[in-house]
């Protein structure tokens, strides 16, 4: 029997029952104390408006439906074995003609969100903290601060500060230093007192022998965010010798594919303790975002369908679906459950594509200082030349020291 059909049916019943009784549930005390967990006041669904709760239930249901596709791809051709920057990455993908559901790789996160709708909270302390991040932004009505976005950089800083940073377990993030403007650490929103919780700095990853470069944003060294909006004025790009050239399309974008694969290998090497190595990266432009995920242990590459960034009814609100997906992505260490058994056979064949550079991807990728000329160790000569002047000067210094002692 198809478990996906069963899951969809069960979830349909659960979510729509919740939605239809939303107003009552806000004031409902639920089951007896002996049959339910204690609800902390800051995590109570009653603090969130019924409309937003209804939107949340719909967003969860969407992530468990074919509207939130997760498609596996095979890498058929690329320059992954060449020393090229991300913006010049070439990567052709072949659809493997199988569709999966995005919610399937974030089962822990989906369960926590559904439990919240039912008035239950997780036992683990770190999961309570993660849930509180979601609830806090939902309590605010998912409202985005008004902004006059005039450039790619403005949108990047705005989303980093008001969406990705707020939903991560730590609000710390690094924006590519080339994005820094006269505004400094002030956010690009209309609130003159709003300051970035992150900073500008080095966001380079990779290795000069293979794919490498600077990404737009790194959330707490855990998640790559890339703004794929095409530059209109080409202000110099991400390095003195490189102009940022980005495809109009989010789907199968070669730059984001390269960054996703590199970051997955990097996380696998630096964090071998992770329960799985399905690492997401986020790409966005204009009014949409998507996830690309790569498992560098099992060589499986997945791409989500497009997710609307903003509400269809209010331009100053993020869509609840974008908030939910962002929450899952920035906290993937705790909320991502990895590949399902059904996904494992659909190989990306990147190991073969990397050719003789596979060991570089596995062992020699780094974060920060990628592309900078290393300082060479100075080799001291075996012979030294002492001039008459130097020898006479040393003699005179010796005479002065002797004179001082007498």
C-alpha positions as CSV (number, residue, x, y, z in Angstrom):
1,X,0.0,0.0,0.0
2,X,1.3,3.5,-0.8
3,X,2.3,5.1,2.5
4,X,2.3,8.5,0.9
5,X,-1.4,8.2,0.0
6,X,-2.1,7.1,3.6
7,X,-0.1,10.0,5.0
8,X,-1.8,12.5,2.8
9,X,-5.2,11.2,3.7
10,X,-4.4,11.2,7.4
11,X,-2.9,14.7,7.3
12,X,-5.8,16.0,5.3
13,X,-8.2,14.8,8.0
14,X,-6.0,16.2,10.8
15,X,-5.3,19.6,9.2
16,X,-8.8,20.4,8.0
17,X,-10.3,19.3,11.3
18,X,-7.9,21.8,13.0
19,X,-8.7,24.5,10.5
20,X,-12.5,24.1,10.8
21,X,-12.4,24.3,14.6
22,X,-9.7,27.0,14.8
23,X,-11.7,29.6,16.7
24,X,-12.8,27.1,19.3
25,X,-9.3,25.7,19.7
26,X,-7.8,29.1,20.6
27,X,-9.9,29.0,23.8
28,X,-10.0,25.3,24.2
29,X,-8.0,23.9,27.2
30,X,-7.6,20.6,25.4
31,X,-7.4,17.2,27.1
32,X,-6.9,16.8,30.8
33,X,-3.6,17.7,32.3
34,X,-2.8,14.0,32.9
35,X,-3.1,13.3,29.1
36,X,-1.2,16.2,27.6
37,X,2.1,18.0,28.0
38,X,2.3,21.3,29.8
39,X,1.9,24.2,27.4
40,X,4.2,27.1,28.1
41,X,2.5,30.4,27.8
42,X,4.9,31.7,25.2
43,X,4.2,28.7,23.0
44,X,0.4,28.6,23.2
45,X,-1.5,28.7,19.9
46,X,-3.9,31.1,21.6
47,X,-1.3,33.8,21.1
48,X,-1.5,33.5,17.3
49,X,-4.5,34.8,15.4
50,X,-6.9,32.2,14.1
51,X,-6.3,33.5,10.6
52,X,-2.5,32.9,10.8
53,X,-3.1,29.5,12.4
54,X,-5.4,28.6,9.5
55,X,-2.7,29.7,7.1
56,X,-0.1,27.6,9.0
57,X,-2.2,24.5,8.8
58,X,-2.7,25.1,5.0
59,X,1.1,25.6,4.6
60,X,1.9,22.3,6.5
61,X,-0.7,20.5,4.3
62,X,0.9,22.0,1.2
63,X,4.3,20.7,2.3
64,X,2.8,17.2,2.5
65,X,1.2,17.4,-1.0
66,X,2.4,17.3,-4.6
67,X,2.2,21.1,-4.6
68,X,5.5,21.0,-2.8
69,X,7.5,18.8,-5.1
70,X,11.0,17.5,-4.4
71,X,12.6,16.3,-7.7
72,X,15.8,14.3,-7.9
73,X,18.3,15.2,-10.6
74,X,21.3,13.6,-12.2
75,X,24.4,15.6,-13.2
76,X,25.0,14.8,-16.8
77,X,27.7,17.4,-17.5
78,X,29.6,20.0,-15.6
79,X,32.9,21.8,-15.0
80,X,33.0,20.6,-11.4
81,X,36.5,19.2,-11.9
82,X,37.8,22.6,-13.1
83,X,39.0,25.6,-11.0
84,X,36.1,27.9,-11.7
85,X,34.1,30.3,-9.5
86,X,30.4,29.7,-8.7
87,X,29.2,32.4,-11.0
88,X,30.9,30.6,-13.9
89,X,29.7,27.1,-12.9
90,X,28.3,24.9,-15.6
91,X,26.0,22.1,-14.7
92,X,23.4,20.3,-16.8
93,X,20.8,18.3,-14.9
94,X,18.6,15.5,-16.0
95,X,15.2,14.9,-14.4
96,X,15.0,11.4,-13.1
97,X,11.3,11.2,-13.6
98,X,10.3,10.6,-10.0
99,X,8.5,13.0,-7.7
100,X,8.9,13.2,-3.9
101,X,7.3,15.4,-1.3
102,X,9.3,18.2,0.5
103,X,7.7,17.5,3.9
104,X,9.2,13.9,3.7
105,X,12.7,15.1,4.4
106,X,11.6,17.4,7.3
107,X,9.5,14.9,9.2
108,X,10.6,16.1,12.7
109,X,9.8,19.7,11.8
110,X,6.4,18.8,10.3
111,X,5.6,16.8,13.5
112,X,6.6,19.7,15.8
113,X,4.5,22.2,13.7
114,X,1.4,19.9,13.7
115,X,1.8,19.2,17.4
116,X,1.8,23.0,18.0
117,X,-1.5,23.3,16.3
118,X,-2.9,20.7,18.6
119,X,-1.6,22.6,21.6
120,X,1.4,20.3,22.3
121,X,5.1,21.3,22.6
122,X,8.2,19.1,22.3
123,X,10.0,17.8,25.3
124,X,13.6,18.6,24.2
125,X,14.8,22.1,25.2
126,X,16.4,22.9,21.9
127,X,13.2,22.0,20.1
128,X,11.3,24.3,22.4
129,X,13.7,27.1,21.4
130,X,13.3,26.4,17.7
131,X,9.5,26.3,18.0
132,X,9.6,29.6,19.9
133,X,11.3,31.2,16.9
134,X,8.4,30.1,14.6
135,X,5.7,31.1,17.1
136,X,7.3,34.5,17.7
137,X,7.2,35.5,14.0
138,X,3.6,34.1,13.7
139,X,2.5,36.1,16.7
140,X,3.6,39.3,14.8
141,X,1.3,38.4,12.0
142,X,4.2,37.5,9.7
143,X,4.4,41.2,8.9
144,X,7.4,42.5,7.1
145,X,8.7,45.9,7.9
146,X,8.1,48.4,5.0
147,X,11.1,48.9,2.8
148,X,12.1,50.7,-0.3
149,X,14.2,48.0,-2.0
150,X,16.3,49.6,-4.6
151,X,18.9,46.9,-5.2
152,X,19.8,43.3,-4.9
153,X,21.8,44.1,-1.8
154,X,18.8,45.8,-0.1
155,X,16.7,42.7,-0.6
156,X,19.5,40.4,0.6
157,X,20.0,42.3,3.9
158,X,16.2,42.7,4.4
159,X,15.5,38.9,4.1
160,X,18.6,38.0,6.1
161,X,17.6,40.3,9.0
162,X,13.8,39.9,9.0
163,X,13.3,36.3,7.8
164,X,16.2,33.9,7.8
165,X,17.9,35.4,10.9
166,X,14.8,35.6,12.9
167,X,13.9,32.0,12.4
168,X,17.3,30.5,13.0
169,X,18.2,29.2,16.4
170,X,20.9,31.9,16.4
171,X,20.3,35.2,14.7
172,X,23.9,35.5,13.7
173,X,24.7,35.6,10.0
174,X,27.4,36.9,7.6
175,X,26.6,38.9,4.5
176,X,29.2,39.0,1.7
177,X,31.4,42.0,2.5
178,X,31.0,43.3,-1.1
179,X,27.3,44.0,-0.3
180,X,28.2,46.6,2.4
181,X,27.0,50.1,1.6
182,X,27.0,53.5,3.1
183,X,24.2,52.3,5.3
184,X,26.6,50.1,7.3
185,X,24.9,47.9,9.8
186,X,21.6,49.6,9.5
187,X,18.9,47.4,8.0
188,X,17.5,48.3,4.6
189,X,14.0,48.4,6.1
190,X,12.2,51.7,6.7
191,X,12.8,51.6,10.5
192,X,15.8,53.9,11.0
193,X,16.6,52.2,14.3
194,X,16.7,48.6,12.9
195,X,20.2,47.2,13.0
196,X,21.4,44.0,11.4
197,X,21.8,41.1,13.9
198,X,24.6,39.8,11.6
199,X,27.6,41.4,10.0
200,X,29.4,41.8,6.7
201,X,32.4,39.6,6.1
202,X,34.1,36.7,4.3
203,X,31.6,34.2,2.9
204,X,33.9,32.3,0.6
205,X,33.7,28.5,0.4
206,X,35.2,25.8,-1.7
207,X,38.7,25.2,-3.1
208,X,40.6,27.0,-5.9
209,X,41.1,23.6,-7.6
210,X,37.3,23.1,-8.0
211,X,34.1,25.1,-7.6
212,X,34.6,28.1,-5.2
213,X,33.6,31.6,-4.5
214,X,31.7,33.9,-2.2
215,X,28.0,33.4,-1.4
216,X,25.5,36.1,-0.5
217,X,24.7,35.0,3.1
218,X,25.8,32.3,5.5
219,X,23.5,31.8,8.5
220,X,25.7,30.8,11.5
221,X,28.0,28.8,9.2
222,X,25.2,26.4,8.7
223,X,23.1,27.5,5.7
224,X,23.9,29.2,2.4
225,X,21.5,31.9,1.1
226,X,21.9,33.2,-2.5
227,X,20.0,36.1,-4.1
228,X,19.7,35.1,-7.8
229,X,18.2,38.3,-8.9
230,X,20.1,39.6,-12.0
231,X,22.2,42.7,-11.4
232,X,21.1,45.7,-13.4
233,X,24.2,47.9,-12.9
234,X,27.0,45.3,-12.5
235,X,28.7,47.1,-9.6
236,X,31.8,44.9,-9.7
237,X,30.4,41.6,-8.5
238,X,31.9,39.5,-5.8
239,X,35.6,40.0,-6.6
240,X,37.7,42.6,-8.4
241,X,38.1,40.3,-11.4
242,X,34.6,38.8,-11.6
243,X,31.2,40.3,-12.6
244,X,28.3,38.5,-11.1
245,X,26.3,36.8,-13.9
246,X,23.2,35.0,-12.8
247,X,20.6,33.0,-14.7
248,X,17.1,34.4,-14.7
249,X,15.7,31.1,-13.5
250,X,15.8,29.7,-10.0
251,X,15.2,26.1,-11.0
252,X,18.4,24.2,-12.0
253,X,20.4,27.4,-11.6
254,X,24.0,26.2,-12.0
255,X,25.4,28.7,-9.5
256,X,23.1,27.5,-6.8
257,X,23.7,23.8,-7.8
258,X,27.4,24.3,-7.4
259,X,27.1,26.1,-4.0
260,X,24.7,23.4,-2.7
261,X,27.0,20.5,-3.6
262,X,30.2,22.3,-2.3
263,X,28.5,23.2,1.0
264,X,27.2,19.7,1.6
265,X,30.7,18.2,1.2
266,X,32.0,21.0,3.5
267,X,29.4,20.3,6.2
268,X,30.0,16.6,6.0
269,X,33.7,17.0,6.7
270,X,33.4,19.7,9.4
271,X,30.4,18.2,11.1
272,X,30.7,14.4,11.0
273,X,28.4,14.2,14.0
274,X,25.3,15.3,12.0
275,X,22.6,12.6,11.9
276,X,22.4,12.9,8.1
277,X,24.1,14.9,5.4
278,X,21.2,16.1,3.4
279,X,22.2,19.8,3.4
280,X,19.9,22.5,2.0
281,X,20.7,25.8,0.4
282,X,18.2,28.6,-0.3
283,X,17.9,30.5,-3.5
284,X,15.6,33.4,-4.0
285,X,14.7,36.2,-6.5
286,X,11.9,38.8,-6.7
287,X,8.9,37.1,-5.1
288,X,9.9,33.4,-5.0
289,X,12.4,31.0,-3.2
290,X,13.3,27.4,-3.5
291,X,15.5,24.8,-1.7
292,X,18.2,22.7,-3.3
293,X,19.5,19.8,-1.2
294,X,22.4,17.5,-1.7
295,X,23.5,14.5,0.3
296,X,27.2,14.1,-0.2
297,X,27.2,10.7,1.5
298,X,24.6,9.1,-0.7
299,X,25.1,11.3,-3.8
300,X,21.5,12.4,-4.1
301,X,20.5,15.8,-5.3
302,X,17.0,17.3,-4.8
303,X,15.3,20.5,-5.8
304,X,12.0,21.8,-4.4
305,X,9.3,23.6,-6.3
306,X,9.0,27.4,-6.1
307,X,7.7,28.9,-2.9
308,X,6.0,32.3,-2.8
309,X,8.0,34.7,-0.7
310,X,5.2,37.2,0.0
311,X,1.5,37.0,0.9
312,X,-0.9,37.2,-2.0
313,X,-3.1,39.6,0.0
314,X,-0.4,41.9,1.5
315,X,2.9,43.0,-0.1
316,X,4.3,43.8,3.4
317,X,3.8,40.2,4.6
318,X,5.9,37.1,4.1
319,X,3.8,34.1,3.1
320,X,3.2,31.7,5.9
321,X,4.5,28.9,3.5
322,X,7.8,30.9,3.1
323,X,8.1,31.3,6.8
324,X,7.5,27.6,7.4
325,X,10.0,26.4,4.8
326,X,12.6,28.9,6.0
327,X,12.1,27.7,9.5
328,X,12.7,24.1,8.4
329,X,15.7,25.0,6.3
330,X,17.6,27.3,8.7
331,X,17.1,24.7,11.5
332,X,17.8,21.6,9.3
333,X,20.3,20.2,11.8
334,X,17.4,19.5,14.1
335,X,14.4,19.3,11.8
336,X,15.7,17.5,8.7
337,X,15.4,13.7,8.9
338,X,17.3,13.1,5.7
339,X,16.6,10.9,2.7
340,X,13.9,8.3,2.7
341,X,14.6,4.8,1.5
342,X,12.7,5.5,-1.6
343,X,15.0,8.4,-2.5
344,X,18.3,6.5,-2.2
345,X,18.4,4.8,-5.6
346,X,18.1,8.2,-7.5
347,X,21.8,9.1,-7.7
348,X,23.1,12.4,-8.9
349,X,26.3,10.7,-10.2
350,X,28.3,13.7,-9.0
351,X,31.0,11.4,-7.7
352,X,31.7,10.3,-11.3
353,X,31.4,13.9,-12.6
354,X,34.0,15.2,-10.1
355,X,36.5,12.7,-11.6
356,X,40.0,13.0,-10.2
357,X,38.9,16.0,-8.0
358,X,36.5,14.0,-5.9
359,X,39.1,13.8,-3.1
360,X,39.3,17.6,-3.1
361,X,35.6,17.8,-2.5
362,X,35.8,15.2,0.3
363,X,38.9,16.5,2.1
364,X,40.1,19.9,1.0
365,X,37.2,22.3,0.9
366,X,37.3,25.2,3.3
367,X,35.2,28.1,4.6
368,X,36.7,31.6,4.6
369,X,39.9,32.8,3.0
370,X,39.2,30.9,-0.2
371,X,41.1,32.5,-3.1
372,X,43.4,34.6,-1.0
373,X,47.1,34.2,-1.8
374,X,48.7,32.3,1.0
375,X,51.7,33.7,2.9
376,X,54.7,31.7,1.9
377,X,57.1,30.7,4.6
378,X,60.4,32.5,4.3
379,X,63.4,30.2,3.9
380,X,66.5,31.6,5.6
381,X,69.8,31.5,3.6
382,X,72.7,29.4,4.6
383,X,75.2,32.2,4.2
384,X,75.0,35.9,5.3
385,X,77.0,38.9,4.1
386,X,78.2,41.3,6.8
387,X,79.5,44.6,5.4
388,X,82.3,46.6,7.0
389,X,79.7,49.2,8.0
390,X,77.6,46.6,9.9
391,X,80.7,45.1,11.6
392,X,82.0,48.6,12.6
393,X,78.5,49.5,14.0
394,X,78.4,46.4,16.1
395,X,81.9,47.2,17.4
396,X,80.9,50.7,18.4
397,X,77.7,49.4,20.2
398,X,79.9,47.0,22.1
399,X,82.3,49.8,23.1
400,X,79.3,51.9,24.3
401,X,78.1,49.0,26.5
402,X,81.5,48.4,28.0
403,X,81.9,52.2,28.7
404,X,78.6,52.2,30.5
405,X,79.7,49.4,32.9
406,X,82.9,51.1,33.9
